[in-house]
Amino acid sequence: MPYQSIKFIQTGSLAVGGRLLAEDQRSVQSGAQRSNSLTLGHRACQGCGEALGARIALDACQRATGGKTIAVNATGCLEVFSTPYPETSWQLPWLHSLFGNAPAVAAGVAAALRAKSRDDVRVVGQGGDGGTVDIGFACLSGMFERNDDVLYICYDNEAYMNTGVQRSGATPYAARTATTEPVGPEPGNKFGQGKNVPMIAMAHEIPYVATATVSDLRDLEYKVERAMEFRGARYLHVLVPCPLGWGSAPESTIEVARLATQTGLFPVFEAEDGEVVSATPIRHRTGVRDYLRIQRRYAHLFKPAERTEMIDRIQRGADRNITRFGLLPADDIDAELATVGAGRAEEITS
Amino acid sequence: MNKPFAITLEVGSSRANQTGSWRTERPVYVDSLPPCNHACPAGENIQQWLYQGEDGSYENAWRQIMADNPFPAIMGRVCYRPCETACNRAQLDEAVGINSVERFLGDEALRQGWTMPVEAPPSGRRVLVVGCGPSGLSAAYQLTRLGHAVTIRDAGAAPGGMMRYGIPKYRLPRDVLDAEVQRIVDMGVTLELNTTVKDIQSLLRDGGAGEPDAGKNAGKDADGKFDAVFVAVGAHIGRRAYIPAGDSARILDAVSMLRDMEGEEPPLLGRRVAVYGGGNTAMDAARTARRLGASEAIVVYRRTRERMPAHDIEVKEALEEGVTMRWLSTITHADGGKLQIEKMALDETGFPQPTGEFTELEADCLVLALGQDADLSLLEGVSGVEFTDGVVQVSPELMTGYPGIFAGGDMVPGERTVTVGIGHGKKAARCIDAWLRSDHYTREPKHDLAPFGNLNTWYYEDAPATVRPQLDAARRTTSFDEVVGGLDASNALFEARRCLSCGNCFECDNCYGVCPDNAVIKLGVGERYQIDLNYCKGCGICVHECPSGSIKMVPEEA
Ligand SMILES: Cc1ncc(C[n+]2csc(CCOP(=O)(O)OP(=O)(O)O)c2C)c(N)n1
Ligand code: SF4
Ligand SMILES: [Mg+2]
C-alpha cells in the first residue's frame, strides 16, 4: 500500500474519515475545513467523476502547499462547467488558455515564479484525456523533457466529453462513442491499446508518475501530496467515470471506478524516476463482465448476442495488467487472515 | 467603468447557480432497525451499545445494555444469541461476537462496581413480584427505575430462579449471578425468600389503579397490600412420561436433578446415565452427569439431530465432553439397570414412528428431560384468569383476566429462555407503570429493517471473529469450572469494531467526501450530516457509497 493503511478500525482507511481515527489519520476530504477548491454551483452533470476528482486533488494540493497553488486548465468539461462567464467555481488562482496548450502555459507560470524567486507557490496543470493525450500531448512531452516544476493532472474520462463524447486516444477498445458506433464486425472503438500516457511519462524518467481513481479518495490524496514532495515534472493520471458518456448510473460513478481497479483494467500504481515503486493490490478480484455490463457504452458486447471474443480480449488486457503490476499479492490471503484474530486486536489498542 | 480590456462584468461565484433545482430525487438520512436488535428478545439496542463500545466507552455501552437488560454478565454467558444468528456480518465473514462483548461489558461493570441510579421520583405505588427468576427480577429492576416500590417474594432459598436451579455452574458461575442480583436488590428492591405466596387477590388493593397513597404512607407497607402484581413463577415442574418400569429402575427428572445440584448433596446417578429428551435441559443433565463422575452419559432422543430443540452450541459442547447420542430412539421399558429401546423412523411429515425393532441399553439411572410445566397453582381459581395448554393467557400488555395481575416468563405462551423472560419482565414493568397511571403502554413504532443488501460492504475491513478461549475437555468433565472464557479488553474492542452499524450512521464521512457537488454539510461529532438542498443535484452517490445503508433516495414532490 502506498499510503499508510490504518489497521483494523471498522472501516480503517477505506472510508473517507471516521471518529475512531486520530486527527493525522483523517483524509483531507473528511475535514470540515477542507478548501473546496471547486465550490458549490458548478454545472457538472449529476454524478460527475471529473468534478469530484478535481476537488479531491486540488484540495489535497492546497493542503500540501499551504494554500499556495495556481491551477492552469485546458479546455474541456472541467473548464466549461466551472467557469461560464462571469461566474467561477474556483477558489484558487486559476487560468485557462487553450485546449492544447495547458502543459506549456503551466510551464510558463512555473518559469515566471522562478524568475520572481517564489518557490513557495506551486503550479498544477490539468485537463481531460483529449487535452492531455491528444491535442496537448506535444506540450506535455516538452514539459516532461524540460522537467518543468509542474504537477500535471489528467482527468481521464476516456473520450471528448465536452463536445459530445467523441473518441480520444484514451478511449478503450470496444467502447462506443459518437464516433465509434456499435455497428459492424468490430463494433465500438477498434483500436486496441490507446495511449498509455503514464507509461509514456515514465519513459521520460521524470521524478514522479502515478495513477489513481475517484474510488480511492485517500489514495488520490496521497498521490497528490507525494507528488508535491518532488520538484520538477510530475504526472498524475486519474480515472474519472462520466455517467453521461459511459452510460452508467449517476450514483454508480465510484462503483464503476472501483470495478475498473478490481478487474485490473485500470492499474493503480506510482513510479519514481521511471521505475514503478508500488501498486495498489486488488482486494476483491472481479471479472471484466461486471464492469462492462453496467455501462451502456459496452451494451453491444452483450446484445443482441454476447461477443465473447471481444470480452475475452478485454479480460486478457486486465489479466496482463495484474501480472505486469503485481496487483494480486502472491501469498495466500486466507493464511494471513487466519492469524489476525487476537494478533490484530493488540495492534488496535497499542 | 474601470475594467481591463474586454471585461464587462464583475467576476461572480458559481454559488449563484443553485443546482438543487435539477433534482428529481433527494437523499434522506434514515435510522433503520438492525437485524440484531430486531432478533433480541430482551429488546436490547445492540448496534447502539456496540457503537458506544467501539471507542472504548465501556461504561456508556454497559448503561445502554442496562436500559433493557439488567444482566449483561449473565446473558453474556447463557443467552442463545438470536442476535448473532441474525447478524448481517455473517453474510460477509462471521457474525459479530455480540454475546462475548456483552459478557466483557457485564464483567467489566462488576469489576468496576458500576451501579444504576434510580432517577424517577417515588410514585407512591407498591408492586409485588412473585418469583425471583429472570423475568421477575427484570420486572422488579425496571419498576424500581420507574419509581415504584417493589417487593419480590419467592419460595426458594436463594434468588435467581432457573438461572440458579436450572443452569449448571459451568455455564453460569454463581458469583456472577449473585453479583448481578445483588445490584438490583441494592437499588431498593425488597427481597423476601422462602416465602410462598397464597391468595393473591387478598394482596391487591381494592380498585386496582386508583389514586396513589398520599402523605406519609406513600409507597409504605401500610396495609401490606399492593397496587399491582407481576407473577413470574416459571415452569419448573419436570414433565413425566409414562414408562413401564420395574421396581429396581432408578428414574428421576432433569429439573429436580439440576435443582439438587444446588443442595448439600449432589444427586447419585451411577456410572452409566441415560438422559431421555433432546432439549437444552437434556444437554445440561448429561453434561452435569459427566461432571458427577458418570463414565457414560447417553442422550436418548426420538428424532434426529437436526430436529433436536437443543441449541447447536449446547449439543456441540456436550459432544466435546464425551456425551453420546442415540438418535431415533424411544425408551419402552426400564428395569434393573437396563433400558429397552425401540428404533424409530421419521415418516414423511417428519414425525417419528415406531419400527418394532428393539435393542437394550445398560443404564444405572434414567433422567427424564421431556419438558417442563408451569406452576399455575397461584393463579388457579382467580376470577377471570384463563389457561390454555398449561399456560396463563395474558393480554398484549401481559395482564391476566384479573385487573392488576400481570404474568410473564415461562408461564405464559412463548419461547422459554432466560432472554425472553427478561424481555417479558421489561415489558410487564412498562405496562404495569402505564396501568398504574390509568394509561396504556404504547411502544414507539419500529424502524424498517436494515437488510444486508443495503450495506456497501466494500468499506469494511476484512476481520474474522475473535474466538473465545475454552476450557480444555479434560478439565471440563472433572470440574464445574466455567467452560467458556471471556474476552480481554483488546479482543472485545476488536470484536465490537467488527460491527457494521447496519442501518445507522456511524459518521464515517463518506457522504461528505464523495459528493461531487459539495452538497453534504458536516455538522460535527455526534451531529451527523445534512444535505444542502440548494445545491444537491440528486445524483445518489452518497446513498450508494454509504457503508451502513443509512441514506435513501426519495422522489421530490412534483
Ligand atoms: C483547438 C480546439 N479544438 C476543439 C475544441 C473543442 N473542444 C472543446 S472541449 C473538447 C473536448 C475535451 O475533451 P477532453 O479533453 O477529454 O475533456 P473532457 O471534456 O472529456 O473532460 C473539444 C474537442 C477546442 N476548444 N479547441
Ligand atoms: S453487524 Fe452490527 S448492527 Fe449489523 S447485525 Fe451484526 S451486530 Fe447488528
Ligand atoms: Mg475526456
mmCIF file of C-alpha atoms in Angstrom, chain A residues 26-344:
data_model
loop_
_atom_site.group_PDB
_atom_site.id
_atom_site.type_symbol
_atom_site.label_atom_id
_atom_site.label_comp_id
_atom_site.label_asym_id
_atom_site.label_seq_id
_atom_site.Cartn_x
_atom_site.Cartn_y
_atom_site.Cartn_z
ATOM 1 C CA ARG A 26 -8.010 11.561 8.571
ATOM 2 C CA SER A 27 -8.289 12.411 4.926
ATOM 3 C CA VAL A 28 -8.327 15.998 3.678
ATOM 4 C CA GLN A 29 -11.827 15.445 2.358
ATOM 5 C CA SER A 30 -13.135 14.401 5.780
ATOM 6 C CA GLY A 31 -12.179 17.749 7.297
ATOM 7 C CA ALA A 32 -14.839 20.384 7.783
ATOM 8 C CA GLN A 33 -12.050 22.870 6.929
ATOM 9 C CA ARG A 34 -11.131 21.428 3.522
ATOM 10 C CA SER A 35 -10.626 24.212 0.988
ATOM 11 C CA ASN A 36 -13.308 23.159 -1.537
ATOM 12 C CA SER A 37 -11.148 24.384 -4.427
ATOM 13 C CA LEU A 38 -14.086 23.663 -6.705
ATOM 14 C CA THR A 39 -17.069 25.096 -4.908
ATOM 15 C CA LEU A 40 -20.853 24.875 -4.967
ATOM 16 C CA GLY A 41 -22.933 25.640 -8.007
ATOM 17 C CA HIS A 42 -20.715 24.239 -10.750
ATOM 18 C CA ARG A 43 -22.598 22.903 -13.734
ATOM 19 C CA ALA A 44 -21.154 19.392 -13.989
ATOM 20 C CA CYS A 45 -23.708 16.650 -14.635
ATOM 21 C CA GLN A 46 -25.201 14.591 -11.800
ATOM 22 C CA GLY A 47 -22.594 12.173 -10.506
ATOM 23 C CA CYS A 48 -19.671 13.732 -12.406
ATOM 24 C CA GLY A 49 -16.436 11.901 -11.647
ATOM 25 C CA GLU A 50 -14.293 14.710 -13.021
ATOM 26 C CA ALA A 51 -15.743 17.341 -10.657
ATOM 27 C CA LEU A 52 -15.170 15.001 -7.734
ATOM 28 C CA GLY A 53 -11.649 14.088 -8.812
ATOM 29 C CA ALA A 54 -10.647 17.711 -9.302
ATOM 30 C CA ARG A 55 -11.890 18.796 -5.886
ATOM 31 C CA ILE A 56 -10.148 15.936 -4.126
ATOM 32 C CA ALA A 57 -6.875 16.504 -5.989
ATOM 33 C CA LEU A 58 -6.740 20.279 -5.652
ATOM 34 C CA ASP A 59 -7.847 20.286 -2.008
ATOM 35 C CA ALA A 60 -5.016 17.871 -1.266
ATOM 36 C CA CYS A 61 -2.632 20.099 -3.193
ATOM 37 C CA GLN A 62 -3.816 23.142 -1.291
ATOM 38 C CA ARG A 63 -3.161 21.379 1.983
ATOM 39 C CA ALA A 64 0.275 20.315 0.780
ATOM 40 C CA THR A 65 1.214 23.835 -0.338
ATOM 41 C CA GLY A 66 -0.417 25.714 2.496
ATOM 42 C CA GLY A 67 -2.963 27.184 0.090
ATOM 43 C CA LYS A 68 -0.397 28.383 -2.463
ATOM 44 C CA THR A 69 -1.400 26.595 -5.639
ATOM 45 C CA ILE A 70 -2.011 28.106 -9.092
ATOM 46 C CA ALA A 71 -4.053 25.930 -11.452
ATOM 47 C CA VAL A 72 -3.830 26.042 -15.244
ATOM 48 C CA ASN A 73 -6.702 24.345 -17.049
ATOM 49 C CA ALA A 74 -7.040 23.008 -20.583
ATOM 50 C CA THR A 75 -10.333 23.386 -22.422
ATOM 51 C CA GLY A 76 -12.808 20.627 -21.618
ATOM 52 C CA CYS A 77 -15.721 19.845 -19.330
ATOM 53 C CA LEU A 78 -13.833 20.799 -16.196
ATOM 54 C CA GLU A 79 -13.146 24.240 -17.580
ATOM 55 C CA VAL A 80 -16.577 24.757 -19.127
ATOM 56 C CA PHE A 81 -18.732 23.613 -16.219
ATOM 57 C CA SER A 82 -16.716 25.602 -13.699
ATOM 58 C CA THR A 83 -16.433 28.965 -15.452
ATOM 59 C CA PRO A 84 -19.375 30.185 -17.505
ATOM 60 C CA TYR A 85 -18.515 33.839 -17.779
ATOM 61 C CA PRO A 86 -18.580 35.743 -15.462
ATOM 62 C CA GLU A 87 -19.011 33.101 -12.776
ATOM 63 C CA THR A 88 -16.296 30.857 -11.414
ATOM 64 C CA SER A 89 -16.339 27.871 -9.085
ATOM 65 C CA TRP A 90 -12.624 28.067 -8.420
ATOM 66 C CA GLN A 91 -11.399 29.093 -5.026
ATOM 67 C CA LEU A 92 -7.753 29.289 -6.036
ATOM 68 C CA PRO A 93 -5.873 31.259 -8.724
ATOM 69 C CA TRP A 94 -6.897 29.617 -11.987
ATOM 70 C CA LEU A 95 -6.000 30.226 -15.632
ATOM 71 C CA HIS A 96 -7.434 28.936 -18.861
ATOM 72 C CA SER A 97 -5.887 29.473 -22.271
ATOM 73 C CA LEU A 98 -6.487 26.878 -24.998
ATOM 74 C CA PHE A 99 -7.433 23.252 -25.498
ATOM 75 C CA GLY A 100 -3.965 22.077 -26.441
ATOM 76 C CA ASN A 101 -1.529 24.235 -24.530
ATOM 77 C CA ALA A 102 -2.177 23.745 -20.808
ATOM 78 C CA PRO A 103 1.153 21.990 -20.095
ATOM 79 C CA ALA A 104 3.011 24.798 -21.861
ATOM 80 C CA VAL A 105 1.085 27.534 -20.058
ATOM 81 C CA ALA A 106 1.685 25.783 -16.743
ATOM 82 C CA ALA A 107 5.388 25.549 -17.560
ATOM 83 C CA GLY A 108 5.311 29.254 -18.301
ATOM 84 C CA VAL A 109 3.706 30.060 -14.964
ATOM 85 C CA ALA A 110 6.364 27.957 -13.248
ATOM 86 C CA ALA A 111 9.075 29.864 -15.136
ATOM 87 C CA ALA A 112 7.566 33.182 -14.095
ATOM 88 C CA LEU A 113 7.513 32.096 -10.463
ATOM 89 C CA ARG A 114 11.130 31.037 -10.702
ATOM 90 C CA ALA A 115 12.018 34.413 -12.162
ATOM 91 C CA LYS A 116 10.331 36.010 -9.162
ATOM 92 C CA SER A 117 12.057 33.560 -6.759
ATOM 93 C CA ARG A 118 8.690 32.382 -5.492
ATOM 94 C CA ASP A 119 9.448 28.777 -4.741
ATOM 95 C CA ASP A 120 6.617 28.681 -2.191
ATOM 96 C CA VAL A 121 3.939 28.945 -4.877
ATOM 97 C CA ARG A 122 3.350 25.716 -6.817
ATOM 98 C CA VAL A 123 1.748 25.044 -10.188
ATOM 99 C CA VAL A 124 -0.774 22.410 -11.223
ATOM 100 C CA GLY A 125 -1.677 21.882 -14.865
ATOM 101 C CA GLN A 126 -4.844 19.953 -15.564
ATOM 102 C CA GLY A 127 -7.019 18.762 -18.399
ATOM 103 C CA GLY A 128 -9.166 15.971 -19.766
ATOM 104 C CA ASP A 129 -7.831 12.975 -21.645
ATOM 105 C CA GLY A 130 -8.388 14.672 -25.001
ATOM 106 C CA GLY A 131 -6.474 17.754 -23.930
ATOM 107 C CA THR A 132 -3.718 15.602 -22.466
ATOM 108 C CA VAL A 133 -3.137 12.500 -24.555
ATOM 109 C CA ASP A 134 -4.094 14.020 -27.921
ATOM 110 C CA ILE A 135 -4.011 17.727 -28.637
ATOM 111 C CA GLY A 136 -1.860 18.755 -25.657
ATOM 112 C CA PHE A 137 0.485 15.827 -25.961
ATOM 113 C CA ALA A 138 3.426 17.612 -27.594
ATOM 114 C CA CYS A 139 3.328 20.359 -24.964
ATOM 115 C CA LEU A 140 3.119 17.735 -22.237
ATOM 116 C CA SER A 141 6.083 15.774 -23.549
ATOM 117 C CA GLY A 142 8.050 19.031 -23.749
ATOM 118 C CA MET A 143 7.143 19.884 -20.199
ATOM 119 C CA PHE A 144 8.380 16.449 -19.101
ATOM 120 C CA GLU A 145 11.533 16.695 -21.159
ATOM 121 C CA ARG A 146 12.440 20.093 -19.689
ATOM 122 C CA ASN A 147 11.481 18.779 -16.228
ATOM 123 C CA ASP A 148 9.451 21.940 -15.554
ATOM 124 C CA ASP A 149 8.299 22.250 -11.960
ATOM 125 C CA VAL A 150 4.659 21.397 -12.646
ATOM 126 C CA LEU A 151 2.303 18.688 -11.435
ATOM 127 C CA TYR A 152 0.159 17.826 -14.421
ATOM 128 C CA ILE A 153 -3.112 16.019 -13.669
ATOM 129 C CA CYS A 154 -5.067 14.270 -16.393
ATOM 130 C CA TYR A 155 -8.726 13.576 -15.554
ATOM 131 C CA ASP A 156 -9.364 10.631 -17.806
ATOM 132 C CA ASN A 157 -12.978 10.006 -18.773
ATOM 133 C CA GLU A 158 -11.883 8.156 -21.886
ATOM 134 C CA ALA A 159 -13.395 10.459 -24.538
ATOM 135 C CA TYR A 160 -14.016 14.041 -25.593
ATOM 136 C CA MET A 161 -16.985 14.512 -23.343
ATOM 137 C CA ASN A 162 -17.487 18.235 -23.548
ATOM 138 C CA THR A 163 -18.241 18.232 -27.244
ATOM 139 C CA GLY A 164 -20.486 15.173 -27.123
ATOM 140 C CA VAL A 165 -18.494 12.002 -26.445
ATOM 141 C CA GLN A 166 -16.111 11.695 -29.375
ATOM 142 C CA ARG A 167 -13.379 9.097 -29.337
ATOM 143 C CA SER A 168 -9.990 10.148 -27.942
ATOM 144 C CA GLY A 169 -6.609 8.481 -27.874
ATOM 145 C CA ALA A 170 -7.558 7.224 -24.418
ATOM 146 C CA THR A 171 -10.846 5.597 -25.425
ATOM 147 C CA PRO A 172 -10.607 1.898 -24.590
ATOM 148 C CA TYR A 173 -11.048 -0.939 -27.030
ATOM 149 C CA ALA A 174 -14.667 -1.747 -27.950
ATOM 150 C CA ALA A 175 -16.182 1.308 -26.228
ATOM 151 C CA ARG A 176 -18.912 3.072 -28.051
ATOM 152 C CA THR A 177 -18.585 6.829 -28.624
ATOM 153 C CA ALA A 178 -20.312 9.185 -31.035
ATOM 154 C CA THR A 179 -17.518 8.441 -33.490
ATOM 155 C CA THR A 180 -17.076 4.736 -32.797
ATOM 156 C CA GLU A 181 -20.543 3.370 -33.453
ATOM 157 C CA PRO A 182 -21.733 -0.001 -32.138
ATOM 158 C CA VAL A 183 -22.150 -1.489 -35.602
ATOM 159 C CA GLY A 184 -20.136 -3.621 -37.986
ATOM 160 C CA PRO A 185 -17.952 -6.656 -37.480
ATOM 161 C CA GLU A 186 -15.860 -4.945 -34.806
ATOM 162 C CA PRO A 187 -18.250 -2.513 -33.153
ATOM 163 C CA GLY A 188 -17.151 0.298 -30.879
ATOM 164 C CA ASN A 189 -13.587 1.520 -30.737
ATOM 165 C CA LYS A 190 -11.446 -0.668 -32.995
ATOM 166 C CA PHE A 191 -8.075 0.222 -31.651
ATOM 167 C CA GLY A 192 -6.581 -1.967 -29.041
ATOM 168 C CA GLN A 193 -4.389 -0.160 -26.625
ATOM 169 C CA GLY A 194 -4.913 3.603 -26.756
ATOM 170 C CA LYS A 195 -2.092 5.694 -25.413
ATOM 171 C CA ASN A 196 -0.796 4.670 -22.067
ATOM 172 C CA VAL A 197 0.374 8.110 -21.021
ATOM 173 C CA PRO A 198 1.504 7.109 -17.513
ATOM 174 C CA MET A 199 3.970 4.689 -19.154
ATOM 175 C CA ILE A 200 4.982 7.305 -21.685
ATOM 176 C CA ALA A 201 5.568 9.756 -18.843
ATOM 177 C CA MET A 202 7.704 7.146 -17.076
ATOM 178 C CA ALA A 203 9.723 6.793 -20.235
ATOM 179 C CA HIS A 204 10.651 10.494 -19.787
ATOM 180 C CA GLU A 205 12.162 9.470 -16.424
ATOM 181 C CA ILE A 206 10.514 12.371 -14.632
ATOM 182 C CA PRO A 207 10.637 12.295 -10.826
ATOM 183 C CA TYR A 208 7.099 11.093 -10.178
ATOM 184 C CA VAL A 209 4.292 9.409 -12.117
ATOM 185 C CA ALA A 210 1.167 7.927 -10.563
ATOM 186 C CA THR A 211 -2.319 6.716 -11.360
ATOM 187 C CA ALA A 212 -5.416 6.967 -9.173
ATOM 188 C CA THR A 213 -9.210 6.875 -9.348
ATOM 189 C CA VAL A 214 -12.110 8.585 -7.634
ATOM 190 C CA SER A 215 -12.951 5.283 -5.960
ATOM 191 C CA ASP A 216 -9.996 5.519 -3.606
ATOM 192 C CA LEU A 217 -10.097 9.027 -2.285
ATOM 193 C CA ARG A 218 -7.326 8.555 0.239
ATOM 194 C CA ASP A 219 -5.018 7.111 -2.374
ATOM 195 C CA LEU A 220 -5.698 10.060 -4.676
ATOM 196 C CA GLU A 221 -4.922 12.485 -1.856
ATOM 197 C CA TYR A 222 -1.795 10.580 -1.007
ATOM 198 C CA LYS A 223 -0.575 10.672 -4.617
ATOM 199 C CA VAL A 224 -1.066 14.436 -4.865
ATOM 200 C CA GLU A 225 0.689 15.041 -1.579
ATOM 201 C CA ARG A 226 3.514 12.728 -2.523
ATOM 202 C CA ALA A 227 3.862 14.460 -5.881
ATOM 203 C CA MET A 228 4.217 17.794 -4.122
ATOM 204 C CA GLU A 229 7.238 16.495 -2.237
ATOM 205 C CA PHE A 230 9.154 16.490 -5.540
ATOM 206 C CA ARG A 231 10.378 19.362 -7.689
ATOM 207 C CA GLY A 232 10.331 19.045 -11.466
ATOM 208 C CA ALA A 233 7.778 17.484 -13.782
ATOM 209 C CA ARG A 234 5.240 15.168 -12.216
ATOM 210 C CA TYR A 235 2.297 13.400 -13.795
ATOM 211 C CA LEU A 236 -0.886 12.086 -12.222
ATOM 212 C CA HIS A 237 -3.445 10.165 -14.266
ATOM 213 C CA VAL A 238 -6.863 9.938 -12.580
ATOM 214 C CA LEU A 239 -9.691 7.750 -13.847
ATOM 215 C CA VAL A 240 -12.945 9.740 -13.584
ATOM 216 C CA PRO A 241 -16.083 7.934 -14.825
ATOM 217 C CA CYS A 242 -18.551 10.020 -16.828
ATOM 218 C CA PRO A 243 -22.181 8.881 -16.328
ATOM 219 C CA LEU A 244 -23.333 10.629 -19.494
ATOM 220 C CA GLY A 245 -20.581 9.418 -21.803
ATOM 221 C CA TRP A 246 -20.284 5.906 -20.364
ATOM 222 C CA GLY A 247 -23.972 5.315 -19.913
ATOM 223 C CA SER A 248 -23.598 4.449 -16.258
ATOM 224 C CA ALA A 249 -25.985 5.437 -13.479
ATOM 225 C CA PRO A 250 -25.012 8.717 -11.788
ATOM 226 C CA GLU A 251 -24.969 7.062 -8.372
ATOM 227 C CA SER A 252 -22.548 4.418 -9.668
ATOM 228 C CA THR A 253 -19.649 6.703 -10.553
ATOM 229 C CA ILE A 254 -17.474 5.472 -7.708
ATOM 230 C CA GLU A 255 -18.622 1.891 -8.115
ATOM 231 C CA VAL A 256 -17.610 1.934 -11.795
ATOM 232 C CA ALA A 257 -14.174 3.318 -10.926
ATOM 233 C CA ARG A 258 -13.813 0.729 -8.188
ATOM 234 C CA LEU A 259 -14.629 -2.075 -10.622
ATOM 235 C CA ALA A 260 -12.078 -0.677 -13.082
ATOM 236 C CA THR A 261 -9.451 -1.244 -10.390
ATOM 237 C CA GLN A 262 -10.786 -4.553 -9.077
ATOM 238 C CA THR A 263 -10.885 -6.087 -12.572
ATOM 239 C CA GLY A 264 -7.307 -4.992 -13.244
ATOM 240 C CA LEU A 265 -8.394 -2.855 -16.207
ATOM 241 C CA PHE A 266 -7.067 0.280 -14.524
ATOM 242 C CA PRO A 267 -3.889 -0.476 -12.575
ATOM 243 C CA VAL A 268 -3.251 1.898 -9.686
ATOM 244 C CA PHE A 269 0.457 2.447 -9.109
ATOM 245 C CA GLU A 270 3.189 5.011 -8.624
ATOM 246 C CA ALA A 271 6.625 5.333 -10.166
ATOM 247 C CA GLU A 272 9.700 7.352 -9.295
ATOM 248 C CA ASP A 273 12.375 8.246 -11.847
ATOM 249 C CA GLY A 274 10.812 5.895 -14.339
ATOM 250 C CA GLU A 275 10.516 2.849 -12.035
ATOM 251 C CA VAL A 276 7.310 1.511 -10.507
ATOM 252 C CA VAL A 277 7.683 1.713 -6.736
ATOM 253 C CA SER A 278 4.282 0.478 -5.596
ATOM 254 C CA ALA A 279 0.963 -0.822 -6.870
ATOM 255 C CA THR A 280 -2.342 -0.997 -5.015
ATOM 256 C CA PRO A 281 -3.343 -4.651 -4.701
ATOM 257 C CA ILE A 282 -6.772 -5.822 -5.781
ATOM 258 C CA ARG A 283 -8.969 -6.568 -2.762
ATOM 259 C CA HIS A 284 -11.854 -8.362 -4.436
ATOM 260 C CA ARG A 285 -10.911 -9.629 -7.846
ATOM 261 C CA THR A 286 -13.738 -9.212 -10.328
ATOM 262 C CA GLY A 287 -14.188 -10.396 -13.918
ATOM 263 C CA VAL A 288 -14.451 -7.657 -16.574
ATOM 264 C CA ARG A 289 -18.055 -8.540 -17.403
ATOM 265 C CA ASP A 290 -19.206 -6.995 -14.137
ATOM 266 C CA TYR A 291 -17.505 -3.770 -15.143
ATOM 267 C CA LEU A 292 -18.690 -3.733 -18.759
ATOM 268 C CA ARG A 293 -22.271 -4.645 -18.094
ATOM 269 C CA ILE A 294 -23.108 -1.568 -16.056
ATOM 270 C CA GLN A 295 -22.060 0.808 -18.852
ATOM 271 C CA ARG A 296 -24.203 1.392 -21.914
ATOM 272 C CA ARG A 297 -21.102 2.189 -23.976
ATOM 273 C CA TYR A 298 -20.441 -1.564 -23.901
ATOM 274 C CA ALA A 299 -24.059 -2.684 -24.373
ATOM 275 C CA HIS A 300 -23.327 -4.014 -27.870
ATOM 276 C CA LEU A 301 -20.960 -6.579 -26.322
ATOM 277 C CA PHE A 302 -23.953 -8.280 -24.710
ATOM 278 C CA LYS A 303 -26.788 -7.576 -27.161
ATOM 279 C CA PRO A 304 -28.195 -8.939 -29.349
ATOM 280 C CA ALA A 305 -25.723 -11.738 -28.743
ATOM 281 C CA GLU A 306 -22.722 -11.802 -26.446
ATOM 282 C CA ARG A 307 -19.462 -11.004 -28.237
ATOM 283 C CA THR A 308 -17.433 -13.414 -26.218
ATOM 284 C CA GLU A 309 -14.232 -12.965 -28.180
ATOM 285 C CA MET A 310 -14.208 -9.219 -27.688
ATOM 286 C CA ILE A 311 -14.943 -9.586 -23.976
ATOM 287 C CA ASP A 312 -12.197 -12.182 -23.670
ATOM 288 C CA ARG A 313 -9.784 -9.793 -25.290
ATOM 289 C CA ILE A 314 -10.675 -7.152 -22.692
ATOM 290 C CA GLN A 315 -10.230 -9.743 -19.953
ATOM 291 C CA ARG A 316 -6.784 -10.615 -21.284
ATOM 292 C CA GLY A 317 -5.832 -6.944 -21.065
ATOM 293 C CA ALA A 318 -6.931 -6.874 -17.428
ATOM 294 C CA ASP A 319 -5.028 -10.071 -16.661
ATOM 295 C CA ARG A 320 -1.940 -8.634 -18.284
ATOM 296 C CA ASN A 321 -2.104 -5.593 -16.015
ATOM 297 C CA ILE A 322 -2.456 -7.866 -12.998
ATOM 298 C CA THR A 323 0.762 -9.688 -13.806
ATOM 299 C CA ARG A 324 2.620 -6.655 -15.062
ATOM 300 C CA PHE A 325 1.953 -4.565 -11.953
ATOM 301 C CA GLY A 326 1.659 -7.418 -9.457
ATOM 302 C CA LEU A 327 -1.881 -6.470 -8.473
ATOM 303 C CA LEU A 328 -2.602 -9.729 -6.684
ATOM 304 C CA PRO A 329 -0.294 -10.462 -3.779
ATOM 305 C CA ALA A 330 1.324 -13.861 -4.231
ATOM 306 C CA ASP A 331 0.939 -15.054 -0.649
ATOM 307 C CA ASP A 332 -2.355 -16.574 0.181
ATOM 308 C CA ILE A 333 -4.721 -14.044 1.705
ATOM 309 C CA ASP A 334 -6.537 -16.706 3.711
ATOM 310 C CA ALA A 335 -3.353 -17.644 5.504
ATOM 311 C CA GLU A 336 -2.900 -14.052 6.564
ATOM 312 C CA LEU A 337 -6.468 -13.767 7.757
ATOM 313 C CA ALA A 338 -6.242 -16.909 9.851
ATOM 314 C CA THR A 339 -3.649 -15.302 12.058
ATOM 315 C CA VAL A 340 -5.264 -11.940 12.597
ATOM 316 C CA GLY A 341 -7.826 -12.534 15.368
ATOM 317 C CA ALA A 342 -6.072 -11.826 18.622
ATOM 318 C CA GLY A 343 -2.913 -10.547 16.958
ATOM 319 C CA ARG A 344 -4.573 -7.677 15.204
#
